[in-house]
GROMACS .gro file of C-alpha atoms in nm:
model
  477
    1UNK     CA    1  -0.942  -3.792  11.356
    2UNK     CA    2  -1.227  -3.562  11.387
    3UNK     CA    3  -1.576  -3.669  11.462
    4UNK     CA    4  -1.826  -3.705  11.187
    5UNK     CA    5  -2.028  -3.431  11.347
    6UNK     CA    6  -1.758  -3.180  11.265
    7UNK     CA    7  -1.798  -3.257  10.896
    8UNK     CA    8  -2.181  -3.265  10.890
    9UNK     CA    9  -2.263  -3.161  10.538
   10UNK     CA   10  -2.637  -3.111  10.592
   11UNK     CA   11  -2.638  -2.928  10.925
   12UNK     CA   12  -2.854  -3.007  11.222
   13UNK     CA   13  -3.191  -3.165  11.159
   14UNK     CA   14  -3.496  -2.933  11.155
   15UNK     CA   15  -3.691  -2.893  11.477
   16UNK     CA   16  -3.973  -3.126  11.529
   17UNK     CA   17  -4.318  -2.959  11.459
   18UNK     CA   18  -4.544  -2.984  11.760
   19UNK     CA   19  -4.854  -3.183  11.717
   20UNK     CA   20  -5.176  -2.988  11.644
   21UNK     CA   21  -5.409  -2.948  11.937
   22UNK     CA   22  -5.740  -2.779  11.999
   23UNK     CA   23  -5.568  -2.533  12.237
   24UNK     CA   24  -5.371  -2.388  11.947
   25UNK     CA   25  -5.681  -2.367  11.731
   26UNK     CA   26  -5.897  -2.199  11.997
   27UNK     CA   27  -5.698  -1.956  12.215
   28UNK     CA   28  -5.833  -1.881  12.560
   29UNK     CA   29  -6.117  -1.628  12.576
   30UNK     CA   30  -6.059  -1.279  12.711
   31UNK     CA   31  -6.160  -1.216  13.068
   32UNK     CA   32  -6.528  -1.131  13.093
   33UNK     CA   33  -6.648  -0.792  13.203
   34UNK     CA   34  -6.952  -0.750  13.418
   35UNK     CA   35  -7.151  -0.508  13.206
   36UNK     CA   36  -7.412  -0.472  13.474
   37UNK     CA   37  -7.154  -0.353  13.721
   38UNK     CA   38  -7.014  -0.118  13.459
   39UNK     CA   39  -7.354   0.040  13.400
   40UNK     CA   40  -7.472   0.037  13.759
   41UNK     CA   41  -7.173   0.037  13.998
   42UNK     CA   42  -7.227  -0.038  14.361
   43UNK     CA   43  -7.309   0.247  14.590
   44UNK     CA   44  -7.002   0.416  14.731
   45UNK     CA   45  -6.781   0.248  14.479
   46UNK     CA   46  -6.487   0.457  14.370
   47UNK     CA   47  -6.365   0.220  14.107
   48UNK     CA   48  -6.235   0.380  13.793
   49UNK     CA   49  -6.251   0.232  13.452
   50UNK     CA   50  -5.962   0.194  13.217
   51UNK     CA   51  -6.181   0.203  12.904
   52UNK     CA   52  -6.479   0.416  12.806
   53UNK     CA   53  -6.831   0.292  12.832
   54UNK     CA   54  -6.918   0.148  12.489
   55UNK     CA   55  -7.288   0.225  12.528
   56UNK     CA   56  -7.274   0.571  12.685
   57UNK     CA   57  -6.943   0.739  12.601
   58UNK     CA   58  -6.829   0.997  12.846
   59UNK     CA   59  -6.732   1.242  12.567
   60UNK     CA   60  -6.907   1.288  12.233
   61UNK     CA   61  -6.736   1.139  11.938
   62UNK     CA   62  -6.775   1.461  11.732
   63UNK     CA   63  -6.739   1.776  11.937
   64UNK     CA   64  -6.983   2.057  11.833
   65UNK     CA   65  -6.802   2.369  11.714
   66UNK     CA   66  -6.914   2.728  11.756
   67UNK     CA   67  -7.242   2.830  11.594
   68UNK     CA   68  -7.197   2.958  11.237
   69UNK     CA   69  -7.242   3.331  11.193
   70UNK     CA   70  -7.587   3.447  11.088
   71UNK     CA   71  -7.611   3.492  10.712
   72UNK     CA   72  -7.720   3.844  10.626
   73UNK     CA   73  -8.031   3.864  10.410
   74UNK     CA   74  -7.933   3.932  10.055
   75UNK     CA   75  -8.066   4.257   9.916
   76UNK     CA   76  -8.255   4.248   9.591
   77UNK     CA   77  -8.048   4.301   9.280
   78UNK     CA   78  -8.234   4.595   9.124
   79UNK     CA   79  -8.156   4.667   8.760
   80UNK     CA   80  -8.337   4.884   8.510
   81UNK     CA   81  -8.423   4.678   8.204
   82UNK     CA   82  -8.671   4.836   7.966
   83UNK     CA   83  -8.885   5.144   7.910
   84UNK     CA   84  -9.240   5.262   7.966
   85UNK     CA   85  -9.467   5.532   7.822
   86UNK     CA   86  -9.601   5.808   8.045
   87UNK     CA   87  -9.960   5.778   8.166
   88UNK     CA   88 -10.232   6.045   8.174
   89UNK     CA   89 -10.488   6.004   8.453
   90UNK     CA   90 -10.806   6.206   8.399
   91UNK     CA   91 -11.041   6.265   8.692
   92UNK     CA   92 -11.295   6.526   8.796
   93UNK     CA   93 -11.272   6.748   9.102
   94UNK     CA   94 -11.459   6.501   9.325
   95UNK     CA   95 -11.265   6.196   9.205
   96UNK     CA   96 -11.583   6.009   9.112
   97UNK     CA   97 -11.505   5.989   8.740
   98UNK     CA   98 -11.163   5.847   8.659
   99UNK     CA   99 -11.008   5.728   8.334
  100UNK     CA  100 -10.658   5.690   8.199
  101UNK     CA  101 -10.450   5.624   7.892
  102UNK     CA  102 -10.287   5.279   7.837
  103UNK     CA  103 -10.022   5.153   8.077
  104UNK     CA  104  -9.751   5.042   7.836
  105UNK     CA  105  -9.435   4.887   7.984
  106UNK     CA  106  -9.180   4.689   7.784
  107UNK     CA  107  -8.907   4.489   7.956
  108UNK     CA  108  -8.595   4.396   7.764
  109UNK     CA  109  -8.716   4.047   7.679
  110UNK     CA  110  -8.368   3.936   7.569
  111UNK     CA  111  -8.276   3.928   7.940
  112UNK     CA  112  -8.551   3.681   8.024
  113UNK     CA  113  -8.616   3.326   7.923
  114UNK     CA  114  -8.945   3.220   7.773
  115UNK     CA  115  -9.036   3.063   8.108
  116UNK     CA  116  -9.077   3.414   8.253
  117UNK     CA  117  -9.395   3.463   8.052
  118UNK     CA  118  -9.692   3.468   8.286
  119UNK     CA  119  -9.498   3.604   8.584
  120UNK     CA  120  -9.651   3.877   8.793
  121UNK     CA  121  -9.526   4.234   8.757
  122UNK     CA  122  -9.584   4.447   9.065
  123UNK     CA  123  -9.680   4.809   9.000
  124UNK     CA  124  -9.588   5.087   9.243
  125UNK     CA  125  -9.724   5.443   9.227
  126UNK     CA  126  -9.536   5.690   9.446
  127UNK     CA  127  -9.386   5.390   9.625
  128UNK     CA  128  -9.721   5.224   9.707
  129UNK     CA  129  -9.806   4.889   9.557
  130UNK     CA  130 -10.125   4.853   9.356
  131UNK     CA  131 -10.360   4.574   9.470
  132UNK     CA  132 -10.361   4.415   9.124
  133UNK     CA  133 -10.035   4.311   8.953
  134UNK     CA  134  -9.979   4.300   8.580
  135UNK     CA  135  -9.878   3.990   8.383
  136UNK     CA  136  -9.557   3.959   8.182
  137UNK     CA  137  -9.598   3.856   7.819
  138UNK     CA  138  -9.371   3.640   7.607
  139UNK     CA  139  -9.179   3.938   7.465
  140UNK     CA  140  -9.145   4.150   7.775
  141UNK     CA  141  -9.475   4.337   7.734
  142UNK     CA  142  -9.711   4.375   8.028
  143UNK     CA  143 -10.089   4.364   8.054
  144UNK     CA  144 -10.344   4.341   8.331
  145UNK     CA  145 -10.497   3.998   8.405
  146UNK     CA  146 -10.800   4.090   8.194
  147UNK     CA  147 -10.569   4.121   7.893
  148UNK     CA  148 -10.624   4.498   7.867
  149UNK     CA  149 -10.363   4.771   7.901
  150UNK     CA  150 -10.580   4.982   8.135
  151UNK     CA  151 -10.652   4.893   8.500
  152UNK     CA  152 -11.003   4.810   8.622
  153UNK     CA  153 -11.219   5.064   8.802
  154UNK     CA  154 -11.129   4.947   9.154
  155UNK     CA  155 -10.759   5.002   9.085
  156UNK     CA  156 -10.832   5.347   8.943
  157UNK     CA  157 -11.031   5.429   9.256
  158UNK     CA  158 -10.735   5.311   9.465
  159UNK     CA  159 -10.525   5.580   9.296
  160UNK     CA  160 -10.733   5.845   9.476
  161UNK     CA  161 -10.576   5.725   9.801
  162UNK     CA  162 -10.226   5.739   9.655
  163UNK     CA  163 -10.265   6.074   9.477
  164UNK     CA  164 -10.489   6.306   9.682
  165UNK     CA  165 -10.733   6.534   9.505
  166UNK     CA  166 -10.548   6.841   9.633
  167UNK     CA  167 -10.207   6.714   9.520
  168UNK     CA  168 -10.012   6.988   9.342
  169UNK     CA  169  -9.706   6.791   9.228
  170UNK     CA  170  -9.630   6.785   8.857
  171UNK     CA  171  -9.649   6.406   8.829
  172UNK     CA  172  -9.641   6.078   9.020
  173UNK     CA  173  -9.369   5.817   8.975
  174UNK     CA  174  -9.465   5.472   8.845
  175UNK     CA  175  -9.241   5.164   8.869
  176UNK     CA  176  -9.301   4.819   8.722
  177UNK     CA  177  -9.105   4.541   8.899
  178UNK     CA  178  -9.053   4.184   8.780
  179UNK     CA  179  -8.888   3.940   9.020
  180UNK     CA  180  -8.716   3.648   8.850
  181UNK     CA  181  -8.809   3.307   8.983
  182UNK     CA  182  -8.588   3.148   9.249
  183UNK     CA  183  -8.354   3.449   9.252
  184UNK     CA  184  -8.319   3.784   9.423
  185UNK     CA  185  -8.288   3.959   9.086
  186UNK     CA  186  -8.547   4.229   9.019
  187UNK     CA  187  -8.583   4.406   8.685
  188UNK     CA  188  -8.780   4.727   8.671
  189UNK     CA  189  -8.891   5.004   8.435
  190UNK     CA  190  -9.016   5.349   8.525
  191UNK     CA  191  -9.242   5.618   8.386
  192UNK     CA  192  -9.453   5.908   8.509
  193UNK     CA  193  -9.822   5.959   8.571
  194UNK     CA  194  -9.973   6.303   8.504
  195UNK     CA  195 -10.313   6.403   8.641
  196UNK     CA  196 -10.531   6.611   8.410
  197UNK     CA  197 -10.871   6.760   8.461
  198UNK     CA  198 -11.144   6.650   8.219
  199UNK     CA  199 -11.192   7.002   8.079
  200UNK     CA  200 -10.824   7.091   8.045
  201UNK     CA  201 -10.683   7.228   7.719
  202UNK     CA  202 -10.354   7.096   7.582
  203UNK     CA  203 -10.078   7.195   7.340
  204UNK     CA  204  -9.916   6.921   7.128
  205UNK     CA  205  -9.546   6.945   7.041
  206UNK     CA  206  -9.336   6.710   6.834
  207UNK     CA  207  -8.974   6.644   6.938
  208UNK     CA  208  -8.740   6.581   6.644
  209UNK     CA  209  -8.716   6.894   6.432
  210UNK     CA  210  -8.975   7.080   6.642
  211UNK     CA  211  -8.804   7.102   6.979
  212UNK     CA  212  -8.464   7.000   6.843
  213UNK     CA  213  -8.320   7.201   6.554
  214UNK     CA  214  -8.328   6.915   6.302
  215UNK     CA  215  -8.453   6.557   6.276
  216UNK     CA  216  -8.151   6.330   6.234
  217UNK     CA  217  -7.890   6.563   6.379
  218UNK     CA  218  -8.120   6.641   6.670
  219UNK     CA  219  -8.155   6.270   6.746
  220UNK     CA  220  -7.779   6.213   6.732
  221UNK     CA  221  -7.686   6.514   6.943
  222UNK     CA  222  -7.950   6.475   7.214
  223UNK     CA  223  -7.974   6.096   7.252
  224UNK     CA  224  -7.623   5.988   7.156
  225UNK     CA  225  -7.402   6.283   7.252
  226UNK     CA  226  -7.606   6.432   7.535
  227UNK     CA  227  -7.612   6.783   7.384
  228UNK     CA  228  -7.948   6.872   7.532
  229UNK     CA  229  -7.921   7.240   7.437
  230UNK     CA  230  -7.950   7.161   7.065
  231UNK     CA  231  -8.300   7.310   7.049
  232UNK     CA  232  -8.463   7.598   6.865
  233UNK     CA  233  -8.406   7.948   6.998
  234UNK     CA  234  -8.669   8.056   7.250
  235UNK     CA  235  -8.837   7.712   7.273
  236UNK     CA  236  -8.811   7.687   7.653
  237UNK     CA  237  -8.954   8.033   7.717
  238UNK     CA  238  -9.231   7.991   7.457
  239UNK     CA  239  -9.368   7.661   7.589
  240UNK     CA  240  -9.299   7.768   7.946
  241UNK     CA  241  -9.531   8.068   7.904
  242UNK     CA  242  -9.805   7.850   7.757
  243UNK     CA  243  -9.775   7.613   8.052
  244UNK     CA  244  -9.781   7.904   8.299
  245UNK     CA  245 -10.115   8.013   8.149
  246UNK     CA  246 -10.266   7.682   8.262
  247UNK     CA  247 -10.238   7.489   7.936
  248UNK     CA  248 -10.116   7.129   7.937
  249UNK     CA  249  -9.811   7.038   7.728
  250UNK     CA  250  -9.803   6.700   7.552
  251UNK     CA  251  -9.479   6.579   7.393
  252UNK     CA  252  -9.571   6.342   7.111
  253UNK     CA  253  -9.303   6.165   6.908
  254UNK     CA  254  -9.281   5.869   6.671
  255UNK     CA  255  -8.962   5.750   6.841
  256UNK     CA  256  -8.980   5.385   6.958
  257UNK     CA  257  -9.061   5.302   7.317
  258UNK     CA  258  -8.700   5.186   7.368
  259UNK     CA  259  -8.593   5.553   7.357
  260UNK     CA  260  -8.850   5.672   7.610
  261UNK     CA  261  -8.608   5.706   7.903
  262UNK     CA  262  -8.342   5.891   7.703
  263UNK     CA  263  -8.606   6.119   7.547
  264UNK     CA  264  -8.745   6.196   7.892
  265UNK     CA  265  -8.395   6.278   8.011
  266UNK     CA  266  -8.354   6.514   7.716
  267UNK     CA  267  -8.673   6.701   7.806
  268UNK     CA  268  -8.564   6.727   8.170
  269UNK     CA  269  -8.217   6.859   8.089
  270UNK     CA  270  -8.302   7.095   7.801
  271UNK     CA  271  -8.263   7.453   7.921
  272UNK     CA  272  -8.218   7.805   7.788
  273UNK     CA  273  -8.142   8.003   8.106
  274UNK     CA  274  -8.338   8.115   8.290
  275UNK     CA  275  -8.605   7.893   8.130
  276UNK     CA  276  -8.649   7.516   8.106
  277UNK     CA  277  -8.896   7.307   7.912
  278UNK     CA  278  -9.218   7.266   8.113
  279UNK     CA  279  -9.322   6.923   8.244
  280UNK     CA  280  -9.559   6.712   8.039
  281UNK     CA  281  -9.629   6.350   7.945
  282UNK     CA  282  -9.409   6.193   7.680
  283UNK     CA  283  -9.589   5.958   7.441
  284UNK     CA  284  -9.377   5.743   7.208
  285UNK     CA  285  -9.448   5.469   6.957
  286UNK     CA  286  -9.529   5.156   7.157
  287UNK     CA  287  -9.447   4.914   6.874
  288UNK     CA  288  -9.068   4.923   6.924
  289UNK     CA  289  -8.786   4.959   6.674
  290UNK     CA  290  -8.950   4.762   6.395
  291UNK     CA  291  -9.283   4.940   6.422
  292UNK     CA  292  -9.118   5.282   6.434
  293UNK     CA  293  -8.905   5.197   6.129
  294UNK     CA  294  -9.209   5.082   5.933
  295UNK     CA  295  -9.403   5.392   6.035
  296UNK     CA  296  -9.134   5.647   5.954
  297UNK     CA  297  -8.940   5.494   5.663
  298UNK     CA  298  -9.154   5.234   5.488
  299UNK     CA  299  -9.514   5.351   5.527
  300UNK     CA  300  -9.424   5.716   5.592
  301UNK     CA  301  -9.747   5.774   5.781
  302UNK     CA  302  -9.660   5.879   6.137
  303UNK     CA  303  -9.974   6.091   6.128
  304UNK     CA  304 -10.183   5.773   6.169
  305UNK     CA  305  -9.999   5.680   6.488
  306UNK     CA  306 -10.021   6.034   6.628
  307UNK     CA  307 -10.389   6.064   6.540
  308UNK     CA  308 -10.467   5.739   6.725
  309UNK     CA  309 -10.278   5.857   7.034
  310UNK     CA  310 -10.459   6.192   7.039
  311UNK     CA  311 -10.798   6.024   6.995
  312UNK     CA  312 -10.719   5.789   7.285
  313UNK     CA  313 -10.644   6.086   7.510
  314UNK     CA  314 -10.964   6.261   7.404
  315UNK     CA  315 -11.161   5.945   7.483
  316UNK     CA  316 -11.001   5.930   7.829
  317UNK     CA  317 -11.113   6.288   7.899
  318UNK     CA  318 -11.470   6.196   7.802
  319UNK     CA  319 -11.470   5.895   8.037
  320UNK     CA  320 -11.316   6.119   8.302
  321UNK     CA  321 -11.620   6.348   8.299
  322UNK     CA  322 -11.550   6.607   8.029
  323UNK     CA  323 -11.830   6.861   7.987
  324UNK     CA  324 -11.663   7.125   7.770
  325UNK     CA  325 -11.766   7.142   7.406
  326UNK     CA  326 -11.424   7.274   7.306
  327UNK     CA  327 -11.155   7.041   7.168
  328UNK     CA  328 -10.898   6.898   7.407
  329UNK     CA  329 -10.606   7.003   7.187
  330UNK     CA  330 -10.606   7.371   7.096
  331UNK     CA  331 -10.268   7.411   6.921
  332UNK     CA  332 -10.002   7.194   6.762
  333UNK     CA  333  -9.638   7.235   6.663
  334UNK     CA  334  -9.451   7.021   6.413
  335UNK     CA  335  -9.204   7.028   6.127
  336UNK     CA  336  -9.367   6.804   5.864
  337UNK     CA  337  -9.693   6.797   5.668
  338UNK     CA  338  -9.779   6.468   5.842
  339UNK     CA  339  -9.788   6.658   6.172
  340UNK     CA  340 -10.037   6.901   6.022
  341UNK     CA  341 -10.254   6.611   5.900
  342UNK     CA  342 -10.260   6.453   6.247
  343UNK     CA  343 -10.343   6.780   6.423
  344UNK     CA  344 -10.620   6.875   6.184
  345UNK     CA  345 -10.773   6.526   6.215
  346UNK     CA  346 -10.834   6.578   6.589
  347UNK     CA  347 -10.994   6.921   6.548
  348UNK     CA  348 -10.709   7.171   6.590
  349UNK     CA  349 -10.766   7.494   6.399
  350UNK     CA  350 -10.521   7.539   6.112
  351UNK     CA  351 -10.450   7.894   6.235
  352UNK     CA  352 -10.314   7.741   6.558
  353UNK     CA  353 -10.094   7.482   6.385
  354UNK     CA  354  -9.734   7.592   6.336
  355UNK     CA  355  -9.454   7.448   6.126
  356UNK     CA  356  -9.090   7.525   6.201
  357UNK     CA  357  -8.789   7.475   5.973
  358UNK     CA  358  -8.419   7.411   6.051
  359UNK     CA  359  -8.353   7.788   6.048
  360UNK     CA  360  -8.604   7.824   6.338
  361UNK     CA  361  -8.847   8.020   6.119
  362UNK     CA  362  -9.201   7.967   6.249
  363UNK     CA  363  -9.513   7.991   6.034
  364UNK     CA  364  -9.880   7.919   6.094
  365UNK     CA  365 -10.044   7.686   5.844
  366UNK     CA  366 -10.319   7.940   5.783
  367UNK     CA  367 -10.133   8.268   5.790
  368UNK     CA  368  -9.899   8.462   5.566
  369UNK     CA  369  -9.660   8.595   5.828
  370UNK     CA  370  -9.335   8.415   5.908
  371UNK     CA  371  -9.192   8.462   6.255
  372UNK     CA  372  -8.821   8.457   6.327
  373UNK     CA  373  -8.837   8.184   6.594
  374UNK     CA  374  -9.009   8.091   6.917
  375UNK     CA  375  -8.833   8.393   7.069
  376UNK     CA  376  -9.030   8.634   6.849
  377UNK     CA  377  -9.309   8.791   7.065
  378UNK     CA  378  -9.520   8.835   6.752
  379UNK     CA  379  -9.564   8.455   6.736
  380UNK     CA  380  -9.734   8.444   7.077
  381UNK     CA  381  -9.936   8.755   6.993
  382UNK     CA  382 -10.062   8.573   6.684
  383UNK     CA  383 -10.143   8.253   6.873
  384UNK     CA  384 -10.317   8.379   7.189
  385UNK     CA  385 -10.625   8.530   7.016
  386UNK     CA  386 -10.672   8.197   6.834
  387UNK     CA  387 -10.656   8.003   7.163
  388UNK     CA  388 -10.878   8.222   7.378
  389UNK     CA  389 -11.218   8.102   7.244
  390UNK     CA  390 -11.120   7.734   7.291
  391UNK     CA  391 -10.985   7.733   7.647
  392UNK     CA  392 -11.176   7.717   7.978
  393UNK     CA  393 -11.308   8.051   8.104
  394UNK     CA  394 -11.079   8.041   8.405
  395UNK     CA  395 -10.774   8.071   8.182
  396UNK     CA  396 -10.885   8.366   7.972
  397UNK     CA  397 -10.795   8.635   8.225
  398UNK     CA  398 -10.449   8.484   8.259
  399UNK     CA  399 -10.411   8.480   7.882
  400UNK     CA  400 -10.514   8.847   7.865
  401UNK     CA  401 -10.244   8.943   8.114
  402UNK     CA  402  -9.983   8.747   7.918
  403UNK     CA  403 -10.106   8.908   7.598
  404UNK     CA  404 -10.053   9.255   7.747
  405UNK     CA  405  -9.708   9.151   7.865
  406UNK     CA  406  -9.618   9.024   7.518
  407UNK     CA  407  -9.738   9.351   7.363
  408UNK     CA  408  -9.504   9.547   7.589
  409UNK     CA  409  -9.221   9.304   7.515
  410UNK     CA  410  -9.286   9.332   7.142
  411UNK     CA  411  -9.276   9.714   7.160
  412UNK     CA  412  -8.954   9.703   7.359
  413UNK     CA  413  -8.812   9.458   7.108
  414UNK     CA  414  -8.905   9.690   6.820
  415UNK     CA  415  -8.754   9.991   6.997
  416UNK     CA  416  -8.436   9.799   7.074
  417UNK     CA  417  -8.412   9.683   6.714
  418UNK     CA  418  -8.471  10.036   6.582
  419UNK     CA  419  -8.202  10.167   6.815
  420UNK     CA  420  -7.965   9.892   6.710
  421UNK     CA  421  -8.043   9.964   6.345
  422UNK     CA  422  -7.978  10.336   6.391
  423UNK     CA  423  -7.654  10.264   6.575
  424UNK     CA  424  -7.551  10.027   6.299
  425UNK     CA  425  -7.629  10.290   6.033
  426UNK     CA  426  -7.431  10.550   6.227
  427UNK     CA  427  -7.141  10.309   6.262
  428UNK     CA  428  -7.146  10.236   5.891
  429UNK     CA  429  -7.161  10.609   5.806
  430UNK     CA  430  -6.868  10.681   6.034
  431UNK     CA  431  -6.680  10.392   5.881
  432UNK     CA  432  -6.743  10.527   5.531
  433UNK     CA  433  -6.631  10.877   5.640
  434UNK     CA  434  -6.313  10.741   5.789
  435UNK     CA  435  -6.255  10.533   5.481
  436UNK     CA  436  -6.302  10.831   5.248
  437UNK     CA  437  -6.076  11.055   5.459
  438UNK     CA  438  -5.813  10.785   5.467
  439UNK     CA  439  -5.842  10.748   5.092
  440UNK     CA  440  -5.808  11.127   5.042
  441UNK     CA  441  -5.502  11.145   5.265
  442UNK     CA  442  -5.343  10.854   5.085
  443UNK     CA  443  -5.414  11.019   4.748
  444UNK     CA  444  -5.257  11.343   4.871
  445UNK     CA  445  -4.955  11.152   4.993
  446UNK     CA  446  -4.917  10.977   4.660
  447UNK     CA  447  -4.949  11.314   4.476
  448UNK     CA  448  -4.682  11.472   4.693
  449UNK     CA  449  -4.459  11.171   4.637
  450UNK     CA  450  -4.503  11.198   4.261
  451UNK     CA  451  -4.432  11.571   4.270
  452UNK     CA  452  -4.123  11.516   4.480
  453UNK     CA  453  -3.993  11.247   4.249
  454UNK     CA  454  -4.048  11.463   3.938
  455UNK     CA  455  -3.874  11.758   4.104
  456UNK     CA  456  -3.582  11.538   4.197
  457UNK     CA  457  -3.550  11.412   3.839
  458UNK     CA  458  -3.546  11.762   3.692
  459UNK     CA  459  -3.288  11.876   3.944
  460UNK     CA  460  -3.068  11.580   3.863
  461UNK     CA  461  -3.085  11.658   3.496
  462UNK     CA  462  -3.005  12.022   3.565
  463UNK     CA  463  -2.685  11.929   3.743
  464UNK     CA  464  -2.553  11.742   3.443
  465UNK     CA  465  -2.315  11.925   3.213
  466UNK     CA  466  -2.469  12.062   2.892
  467UNK     CA  467  -2.248  11.845   2.680
  468UNK     CA  468  -2.388  11.528   2.851
  469UNK     CA  469  -2.748  11.632   2.802
  470UNK     CA  470  -2.695  11.703   2.434
  471UNK     CA  471  -2.475  11.405   2.359
  472UNK     CA  472  -2.600  11.231   2.040
  473UNK     CA  473  -2.562  10.874   2.186
  474UNK     CA  474  -2.777  10.941   2.498
  475UNK     CA  475  -3.107  10.751   2.506
  476UNK     CA  476  -3.403  10.887   2.700
  477UNK     CA  477  -3.591  10.617   2.889
   0.00000   0.00000   0.00000
């Protein structure tokens, strides 16, 4: 019989749990380390340590990588955003009397937030910065800190250093720069500065319909399509000769200031080889699209705007030391009665005011003769005697030489036209002779053909037998 242990149903009893003791609750402490010896080992000791020094690690925890590459200085983001009207600076020969027309610059205010109002606008003339900046308005317009659109006297005197008295260039470049806050973005607009003498004489010329062939079509072709040659015949040579005589050319238009750059480009590119339009300040309407629309379409009084501009220029010449008793503007060219009203209001003689139509026919307001175009020498021969009494004495000899040249050119033009007319008459006479001879020969040919056909008919009848010719049923057709 087996032992009871072989049939133990509950297995061996569980092991007895050892009694709790403080040794189990508190294990023995780790061996102590002599920190002093670790920090200051004995002299000559060569002991090595199995663990790093916790206070002064032998290697840095974060190793320093290579130095980052130097960041290149970002260049300013220069973008043209706006337009400006050309400036006329008037000063005497010694530079002691200086005046100017308004400095009108308009930034595209849609590109700026309202917080940009009050920012400084740096002004550069021929690349040199003026000592006094302008202030940006709430709609992109600029003014000097005084609130005026003309610089103070000390800034005008500073221009003598930038533009020497003996400078012979046609104009100086002007740039208005606005730097946006906290960015490298710079917006700028540009225009030109022309230096006039106080006693200079000037010619006024409208653009649309006067330089260009028509108003609306001229605007579309020149500004929108870039067809800069859509101008009246002989315009470049005509105004070029007036400029070569020493007269100033002023381009005055009621276009808004927003079209100033494109209009200036049109004047620069317009050419009728070998001539180009002469340089001259471009004055536009400073009130923008809305003001130009009200002036041209609603009020229909662009003469008021043009008269104010011309009076402002005359006032600048007076402040610049003008001594001449003659008017500043000695001739004017336009295509509307409002142009005539503006020119007469500033003292231009009606005999020196010309109107031109879309066919390029040119006519003086006080004069019965109509000239073919600017290319007609008779137009300049009519104008020069009217200008001579009103220009400085130094220009009269030059005008006399041009007058003599135009007389010769007019005679040559008449002789060439007479020769062309005679040649045309001879050609027409020869054509009529050839036509009549051809007609006679054709008539003779037709006569011979008729005679031949009648002879053939009679011969055919003669060959018929007599009985056929006299047959009672035969019908003659």
